[in-house]
XYZ file of N, CA, C and O in Angstrom:
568
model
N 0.835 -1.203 0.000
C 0.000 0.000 0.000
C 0.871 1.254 0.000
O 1.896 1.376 0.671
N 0.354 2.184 -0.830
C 1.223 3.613 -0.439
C 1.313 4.067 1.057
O 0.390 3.786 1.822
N 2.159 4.606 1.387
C 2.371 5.701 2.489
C 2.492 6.621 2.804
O 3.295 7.207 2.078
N 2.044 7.342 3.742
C 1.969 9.343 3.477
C 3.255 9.572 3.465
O 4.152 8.907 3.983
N 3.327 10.777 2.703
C 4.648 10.974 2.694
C 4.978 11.663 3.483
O 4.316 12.701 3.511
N 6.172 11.548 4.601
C 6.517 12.257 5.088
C 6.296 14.204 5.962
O 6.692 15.068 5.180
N 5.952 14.575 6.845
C 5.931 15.957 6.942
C 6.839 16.004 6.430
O 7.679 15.106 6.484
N 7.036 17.681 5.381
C 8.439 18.481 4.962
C 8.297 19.707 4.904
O 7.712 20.115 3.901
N 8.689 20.577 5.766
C 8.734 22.163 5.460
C 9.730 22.798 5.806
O 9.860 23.117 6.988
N 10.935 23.227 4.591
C 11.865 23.784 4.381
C 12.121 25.113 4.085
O 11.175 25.749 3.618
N 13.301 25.747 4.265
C 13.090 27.154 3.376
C 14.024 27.236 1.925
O 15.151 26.750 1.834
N 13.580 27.683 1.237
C 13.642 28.441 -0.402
C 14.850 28.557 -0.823
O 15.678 27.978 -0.119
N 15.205 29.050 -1.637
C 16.650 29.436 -1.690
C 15.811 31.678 -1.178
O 16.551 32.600 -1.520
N 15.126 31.864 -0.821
C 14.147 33.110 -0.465
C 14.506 32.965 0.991
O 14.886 34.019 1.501
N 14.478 31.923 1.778
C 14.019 32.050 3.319
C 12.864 31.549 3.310
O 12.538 30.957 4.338
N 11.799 31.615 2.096
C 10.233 31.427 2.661
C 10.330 29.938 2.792
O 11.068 29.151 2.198
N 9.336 29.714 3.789
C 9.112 28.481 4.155
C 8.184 27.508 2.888
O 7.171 27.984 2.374
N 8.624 26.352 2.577
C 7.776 25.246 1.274
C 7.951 24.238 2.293
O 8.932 23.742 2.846
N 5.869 23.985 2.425
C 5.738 22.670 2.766
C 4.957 21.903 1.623
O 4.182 22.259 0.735
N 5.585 20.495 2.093
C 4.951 19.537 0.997
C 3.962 19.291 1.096
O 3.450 18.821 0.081
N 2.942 19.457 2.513
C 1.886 18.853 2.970
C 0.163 20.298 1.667
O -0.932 20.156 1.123
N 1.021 21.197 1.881
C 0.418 22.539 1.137
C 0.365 22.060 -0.492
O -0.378 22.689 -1.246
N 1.326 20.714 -1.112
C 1.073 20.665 -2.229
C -0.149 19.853 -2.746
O -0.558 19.813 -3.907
N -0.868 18.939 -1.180
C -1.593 18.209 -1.882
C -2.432 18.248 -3.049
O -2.597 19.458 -3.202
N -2.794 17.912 -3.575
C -4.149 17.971 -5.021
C -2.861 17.980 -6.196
O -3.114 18.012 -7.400
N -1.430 17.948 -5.649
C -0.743 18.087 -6.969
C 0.087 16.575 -6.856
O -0.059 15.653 -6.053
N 0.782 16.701 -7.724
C 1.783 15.315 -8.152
C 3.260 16.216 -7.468
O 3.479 17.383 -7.795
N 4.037 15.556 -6.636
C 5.339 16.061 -6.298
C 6.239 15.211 -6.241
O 6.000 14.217 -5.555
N 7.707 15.318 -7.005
C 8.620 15.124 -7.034
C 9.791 15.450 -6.228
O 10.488 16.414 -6.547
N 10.129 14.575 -4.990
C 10.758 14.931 -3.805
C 12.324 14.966 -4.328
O 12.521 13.848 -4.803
N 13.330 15.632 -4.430
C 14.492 14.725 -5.340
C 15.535 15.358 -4.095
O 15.618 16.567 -3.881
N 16.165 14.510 -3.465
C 17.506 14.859 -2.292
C 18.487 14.537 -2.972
O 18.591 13.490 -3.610
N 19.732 15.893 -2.850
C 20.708 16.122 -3.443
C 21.682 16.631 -3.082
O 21.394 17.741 -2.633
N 23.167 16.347 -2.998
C 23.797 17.034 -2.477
C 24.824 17.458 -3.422
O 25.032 16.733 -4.395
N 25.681 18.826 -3.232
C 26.506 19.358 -4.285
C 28.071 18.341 -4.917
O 28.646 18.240 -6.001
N 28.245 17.791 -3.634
C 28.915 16.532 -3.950
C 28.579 15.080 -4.927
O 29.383 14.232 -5.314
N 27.173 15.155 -5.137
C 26.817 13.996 -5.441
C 27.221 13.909 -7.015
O 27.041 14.904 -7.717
N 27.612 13.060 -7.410
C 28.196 13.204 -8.847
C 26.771 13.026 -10.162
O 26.584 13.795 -11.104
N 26.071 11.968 -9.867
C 24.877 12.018 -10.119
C 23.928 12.935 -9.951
O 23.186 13.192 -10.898
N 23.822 13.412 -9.053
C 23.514 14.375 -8.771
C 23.258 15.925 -10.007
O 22.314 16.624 -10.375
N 24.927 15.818 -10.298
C 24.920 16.987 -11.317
C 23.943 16.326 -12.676
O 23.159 17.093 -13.235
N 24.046 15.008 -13.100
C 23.388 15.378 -14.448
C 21.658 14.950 -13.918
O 20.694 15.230 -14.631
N 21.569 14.486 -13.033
C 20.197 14.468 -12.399
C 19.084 16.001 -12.357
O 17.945 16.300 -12.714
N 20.176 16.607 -11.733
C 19.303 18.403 -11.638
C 18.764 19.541 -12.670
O 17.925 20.431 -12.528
N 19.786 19.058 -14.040
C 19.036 19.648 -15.292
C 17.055 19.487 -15.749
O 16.090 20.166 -16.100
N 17.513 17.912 -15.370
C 16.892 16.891 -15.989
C 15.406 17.253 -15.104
O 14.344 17.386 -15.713
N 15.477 17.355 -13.976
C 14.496 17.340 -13.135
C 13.607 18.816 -12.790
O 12.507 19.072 -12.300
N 15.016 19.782 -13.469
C 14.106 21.086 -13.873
C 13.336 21.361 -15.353
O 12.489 22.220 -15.597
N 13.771 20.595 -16.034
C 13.030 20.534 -17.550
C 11.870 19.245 -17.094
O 11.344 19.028 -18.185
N 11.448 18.645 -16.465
C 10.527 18.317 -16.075
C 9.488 18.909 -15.637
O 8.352 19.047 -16.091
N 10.336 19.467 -14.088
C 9.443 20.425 -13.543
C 8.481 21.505 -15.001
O 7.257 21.629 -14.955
N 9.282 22.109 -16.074
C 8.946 22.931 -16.785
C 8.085 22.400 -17.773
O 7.404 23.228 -18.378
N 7.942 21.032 -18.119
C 7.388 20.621 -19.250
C 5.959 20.579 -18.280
O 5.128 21.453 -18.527
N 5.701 19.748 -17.361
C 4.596 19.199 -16.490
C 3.817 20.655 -15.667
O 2.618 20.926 -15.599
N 4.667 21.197 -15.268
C 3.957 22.086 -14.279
C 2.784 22.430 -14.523
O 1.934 22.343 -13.637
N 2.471 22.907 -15.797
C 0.609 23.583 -15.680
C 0.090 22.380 -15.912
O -1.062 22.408 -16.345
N 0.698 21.059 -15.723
C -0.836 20.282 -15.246
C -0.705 19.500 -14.061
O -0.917 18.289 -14.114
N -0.268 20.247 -12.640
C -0.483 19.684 -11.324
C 0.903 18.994 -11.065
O 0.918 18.058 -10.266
N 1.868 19.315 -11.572
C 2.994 18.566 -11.165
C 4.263 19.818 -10.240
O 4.530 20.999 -10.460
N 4.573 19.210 -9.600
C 6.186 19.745 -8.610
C 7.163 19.095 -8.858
O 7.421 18.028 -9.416
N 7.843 20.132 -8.210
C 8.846 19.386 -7.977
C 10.057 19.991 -6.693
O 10.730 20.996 -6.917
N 10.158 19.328 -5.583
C 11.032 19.990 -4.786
C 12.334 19.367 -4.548
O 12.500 18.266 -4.022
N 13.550 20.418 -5.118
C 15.132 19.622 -4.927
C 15.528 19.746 -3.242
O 15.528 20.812 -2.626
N 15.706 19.036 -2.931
C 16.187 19.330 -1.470
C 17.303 19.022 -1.264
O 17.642 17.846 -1.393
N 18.163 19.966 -0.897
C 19.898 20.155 -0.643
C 20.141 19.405 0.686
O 19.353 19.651 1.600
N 21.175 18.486 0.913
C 21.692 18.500 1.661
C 22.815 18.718 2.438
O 23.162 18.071 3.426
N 23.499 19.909 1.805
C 24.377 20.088 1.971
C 24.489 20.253 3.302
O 23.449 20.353 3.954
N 25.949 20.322 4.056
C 25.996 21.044 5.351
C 26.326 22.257 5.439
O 25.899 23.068 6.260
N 27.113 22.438 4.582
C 27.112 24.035 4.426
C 26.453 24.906 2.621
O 26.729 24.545 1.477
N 25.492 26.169 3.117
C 25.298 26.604 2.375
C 25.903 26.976 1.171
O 25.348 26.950 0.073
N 27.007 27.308 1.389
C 27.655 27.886 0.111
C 28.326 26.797 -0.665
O 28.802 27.239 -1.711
N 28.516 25.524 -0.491
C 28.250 24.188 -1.364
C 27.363 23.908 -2.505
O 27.582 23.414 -3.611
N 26.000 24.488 -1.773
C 25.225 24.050 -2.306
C 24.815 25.523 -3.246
O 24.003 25.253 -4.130
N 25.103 26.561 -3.221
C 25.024 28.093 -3.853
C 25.931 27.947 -5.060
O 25.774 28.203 -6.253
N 26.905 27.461 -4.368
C 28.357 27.517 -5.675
C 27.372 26.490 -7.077
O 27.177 26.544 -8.292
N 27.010 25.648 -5.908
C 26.261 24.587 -7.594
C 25.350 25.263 -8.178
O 25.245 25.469 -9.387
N 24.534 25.696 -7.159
C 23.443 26.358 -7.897
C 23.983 27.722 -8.975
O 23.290 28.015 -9.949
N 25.190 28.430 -8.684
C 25.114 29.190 -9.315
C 25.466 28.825 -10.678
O 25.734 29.842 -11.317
N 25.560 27.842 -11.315
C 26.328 27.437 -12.363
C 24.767 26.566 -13.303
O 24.825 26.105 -14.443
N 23.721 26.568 -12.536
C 22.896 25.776 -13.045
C 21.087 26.777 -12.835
O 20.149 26.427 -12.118
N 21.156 27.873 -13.638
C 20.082 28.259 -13.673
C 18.885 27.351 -13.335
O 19.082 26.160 -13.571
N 17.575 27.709 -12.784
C 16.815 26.717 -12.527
C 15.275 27.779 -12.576
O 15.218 29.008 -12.620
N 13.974 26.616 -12.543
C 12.719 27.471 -12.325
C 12.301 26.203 -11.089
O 11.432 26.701 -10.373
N 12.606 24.865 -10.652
C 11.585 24.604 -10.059
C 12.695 25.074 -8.619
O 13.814 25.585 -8.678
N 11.726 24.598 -7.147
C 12.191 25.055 -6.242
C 12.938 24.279 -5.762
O 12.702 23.071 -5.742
N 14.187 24.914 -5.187
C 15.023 24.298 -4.052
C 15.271 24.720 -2.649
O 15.512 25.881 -2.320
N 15.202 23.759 -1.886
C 14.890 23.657 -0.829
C 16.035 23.372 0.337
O 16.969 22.630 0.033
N 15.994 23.796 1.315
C 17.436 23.334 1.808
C 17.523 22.879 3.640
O 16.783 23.262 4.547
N 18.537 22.082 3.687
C 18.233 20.488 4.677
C 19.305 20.200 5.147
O 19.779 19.068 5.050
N 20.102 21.549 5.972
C 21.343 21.322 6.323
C 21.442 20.485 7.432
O 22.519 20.062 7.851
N 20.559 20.279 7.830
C 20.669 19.154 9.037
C 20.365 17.777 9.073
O 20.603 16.946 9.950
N 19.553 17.615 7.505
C 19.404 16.193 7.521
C 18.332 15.865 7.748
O 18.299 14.666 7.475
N 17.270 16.216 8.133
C 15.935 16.145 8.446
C 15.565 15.151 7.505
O 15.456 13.957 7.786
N 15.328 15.765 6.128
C 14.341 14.633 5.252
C 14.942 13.088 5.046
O 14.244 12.077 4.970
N 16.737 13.152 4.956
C 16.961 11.794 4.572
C 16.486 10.887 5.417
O 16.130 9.759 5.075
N 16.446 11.491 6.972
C 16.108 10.556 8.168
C 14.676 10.414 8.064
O 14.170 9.528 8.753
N 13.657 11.372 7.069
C 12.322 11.244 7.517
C 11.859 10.279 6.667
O 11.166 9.300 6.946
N 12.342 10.667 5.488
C 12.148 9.480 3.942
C 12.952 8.208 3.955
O 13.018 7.566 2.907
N 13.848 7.586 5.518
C 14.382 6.629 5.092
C 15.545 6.709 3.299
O 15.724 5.928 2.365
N 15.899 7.690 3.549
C 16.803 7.503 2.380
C 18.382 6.887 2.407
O 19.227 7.169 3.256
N 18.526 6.135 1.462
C 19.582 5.076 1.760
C 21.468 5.751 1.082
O 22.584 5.795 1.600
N 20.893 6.154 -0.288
C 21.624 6.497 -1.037
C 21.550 8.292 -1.809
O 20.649 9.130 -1.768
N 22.737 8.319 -2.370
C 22.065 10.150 -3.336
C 22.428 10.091 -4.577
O 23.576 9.806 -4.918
N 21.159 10.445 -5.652
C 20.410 10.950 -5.492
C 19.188 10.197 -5.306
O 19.353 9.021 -5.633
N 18.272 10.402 -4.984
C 17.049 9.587 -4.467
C 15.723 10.384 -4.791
O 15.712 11.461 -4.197
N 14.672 10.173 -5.517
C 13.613 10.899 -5.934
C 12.618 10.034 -5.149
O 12.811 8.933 -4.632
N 11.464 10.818 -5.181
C 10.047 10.033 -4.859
C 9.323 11.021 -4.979
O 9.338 12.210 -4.662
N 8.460 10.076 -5.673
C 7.107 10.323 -6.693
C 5.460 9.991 -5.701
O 4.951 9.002 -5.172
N 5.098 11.437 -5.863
C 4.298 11.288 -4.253
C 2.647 12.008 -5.391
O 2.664 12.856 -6.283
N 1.633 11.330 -4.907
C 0.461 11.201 -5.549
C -0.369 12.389 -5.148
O 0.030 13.253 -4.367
N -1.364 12.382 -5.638
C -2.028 14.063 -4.939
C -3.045 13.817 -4.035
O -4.103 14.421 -3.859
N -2.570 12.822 -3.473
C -3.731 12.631 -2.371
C -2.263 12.519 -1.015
O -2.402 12.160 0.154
N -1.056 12.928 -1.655
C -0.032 12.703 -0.335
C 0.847 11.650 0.074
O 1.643 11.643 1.014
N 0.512 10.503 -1.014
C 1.333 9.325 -0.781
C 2.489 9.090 -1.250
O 2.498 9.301 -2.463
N 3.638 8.693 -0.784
C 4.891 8.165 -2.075
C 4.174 6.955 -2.311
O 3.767 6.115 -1.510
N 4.053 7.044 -4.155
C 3.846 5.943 -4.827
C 5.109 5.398 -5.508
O 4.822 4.264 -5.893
N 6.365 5.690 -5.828
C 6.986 5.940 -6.583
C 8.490 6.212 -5.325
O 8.518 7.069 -4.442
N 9.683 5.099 -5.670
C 10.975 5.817 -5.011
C 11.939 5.000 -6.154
O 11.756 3.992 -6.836
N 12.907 5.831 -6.024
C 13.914 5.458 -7.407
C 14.970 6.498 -7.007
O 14.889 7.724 -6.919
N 16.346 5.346 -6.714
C 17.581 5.290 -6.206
C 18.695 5.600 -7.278
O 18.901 4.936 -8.294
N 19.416 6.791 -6.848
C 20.527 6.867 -8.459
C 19.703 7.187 -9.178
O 18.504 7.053 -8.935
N 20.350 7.860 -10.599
C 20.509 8.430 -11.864
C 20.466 8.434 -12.941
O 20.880 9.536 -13.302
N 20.179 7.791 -13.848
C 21.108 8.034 -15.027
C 19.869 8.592 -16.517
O 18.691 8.367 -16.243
N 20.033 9.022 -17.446
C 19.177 9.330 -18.569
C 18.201 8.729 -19.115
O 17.395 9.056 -19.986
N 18.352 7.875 -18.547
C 17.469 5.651 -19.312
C 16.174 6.538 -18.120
O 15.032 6.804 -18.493
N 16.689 6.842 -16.779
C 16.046 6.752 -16.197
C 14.502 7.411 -16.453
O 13.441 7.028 -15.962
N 14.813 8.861 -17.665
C 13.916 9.423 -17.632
C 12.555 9.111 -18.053
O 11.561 9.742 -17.693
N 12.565 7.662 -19.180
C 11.645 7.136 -19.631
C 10.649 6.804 -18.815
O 9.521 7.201 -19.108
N 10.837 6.052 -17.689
C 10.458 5.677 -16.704
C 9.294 6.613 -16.179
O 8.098 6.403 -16.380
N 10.071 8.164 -15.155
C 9.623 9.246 -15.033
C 8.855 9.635 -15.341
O 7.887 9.788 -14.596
N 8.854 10.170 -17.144
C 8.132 10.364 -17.772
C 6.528 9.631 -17.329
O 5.544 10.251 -16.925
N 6.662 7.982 -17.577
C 5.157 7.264 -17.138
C 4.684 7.576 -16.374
O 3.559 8.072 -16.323
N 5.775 7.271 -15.161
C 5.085 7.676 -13.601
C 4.635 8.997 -13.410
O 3.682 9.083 -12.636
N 5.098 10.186 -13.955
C 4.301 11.317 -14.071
C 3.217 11.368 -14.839
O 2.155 11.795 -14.386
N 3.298 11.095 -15.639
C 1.614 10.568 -16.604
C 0.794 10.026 -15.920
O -0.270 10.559 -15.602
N 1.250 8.566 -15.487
C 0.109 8.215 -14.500
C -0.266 8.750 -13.540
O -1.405 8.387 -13.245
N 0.274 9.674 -12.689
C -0.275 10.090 -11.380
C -0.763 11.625 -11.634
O -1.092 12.378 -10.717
N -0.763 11.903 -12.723
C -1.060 12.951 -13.202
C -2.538 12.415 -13.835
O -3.364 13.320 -13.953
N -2.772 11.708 -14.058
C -4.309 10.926 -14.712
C -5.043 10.355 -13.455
O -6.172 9.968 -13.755
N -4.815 10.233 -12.494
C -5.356 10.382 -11.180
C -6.360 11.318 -11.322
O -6.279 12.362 -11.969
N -7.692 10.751 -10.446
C -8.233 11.775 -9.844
C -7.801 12.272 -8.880
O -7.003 11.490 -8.362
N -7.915 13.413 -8.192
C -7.203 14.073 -6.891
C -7.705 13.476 -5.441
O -7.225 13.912 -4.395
């Protein structure tokens, strides 16, 4: 059976506070990342041209940094323009809340709040995949 996903309320690369629980009725894409993660780098393009293709029909997407220090995770960002949001987790909060094993790590959470969907590592093959699982949970009723 699915499971709720997790409480998550982080702040922005703004300060403002993004909770996940505020996205329900949409499709969200949880993706934990850190500036170290080597995967990571070709993972984050990929997951903002998502965010951009899907968005006007109920889809998210939140990157969540784990860096420990901010400016790790700034230096990356500055090199990688972006539109969806990132989020930031210097303490570790979500990996411990999502049970996360490895980085990078996505989960694909339904609009009623559930992770339906977790997928470990990276790579381009992967996006095919994605692609479905956003289709389908996007063809959901809410």
């Amino acid at each position: 059976l699915p499971a709720p996903a997790p409480a998550l309320e982080l702040p922005d690369e703004h300060g403002t506070l993004v909770s996940l629980g505020a996205l329900r009725g949409r499709v969200v894409l949880v993706d934990v990342w850190a500036s170290w993660c080597v995967p990571c780098k070709a993972a984050f393009p990929e997951y903002d041209a998502l965010f951009k293709e899907y968005r006007d029909r109920g889809f998210e997407v939140l990157a969540v940094n784990v860096d420990e220090r901010r400016a790790d995770a700034d230096r990356f960002l500055a090199t990688r323009p972006h539109a969806m949001p990132v989020l930031f987790d210097p303490k570790g909060v979500t990996p411990q809340r999502f049970q996360l094993n490895g980085m990078p790590t996505s989960y694909f959470i339904d609009r009623r709040g559930n992770i339906r969907f977790r997928h470990e590592g990276f790579t381009l093959k992967d996006l095919t995949t994605y692609r479905s699982r956003i289709e389908q949970l996007l063809a959901e009723a809410r």
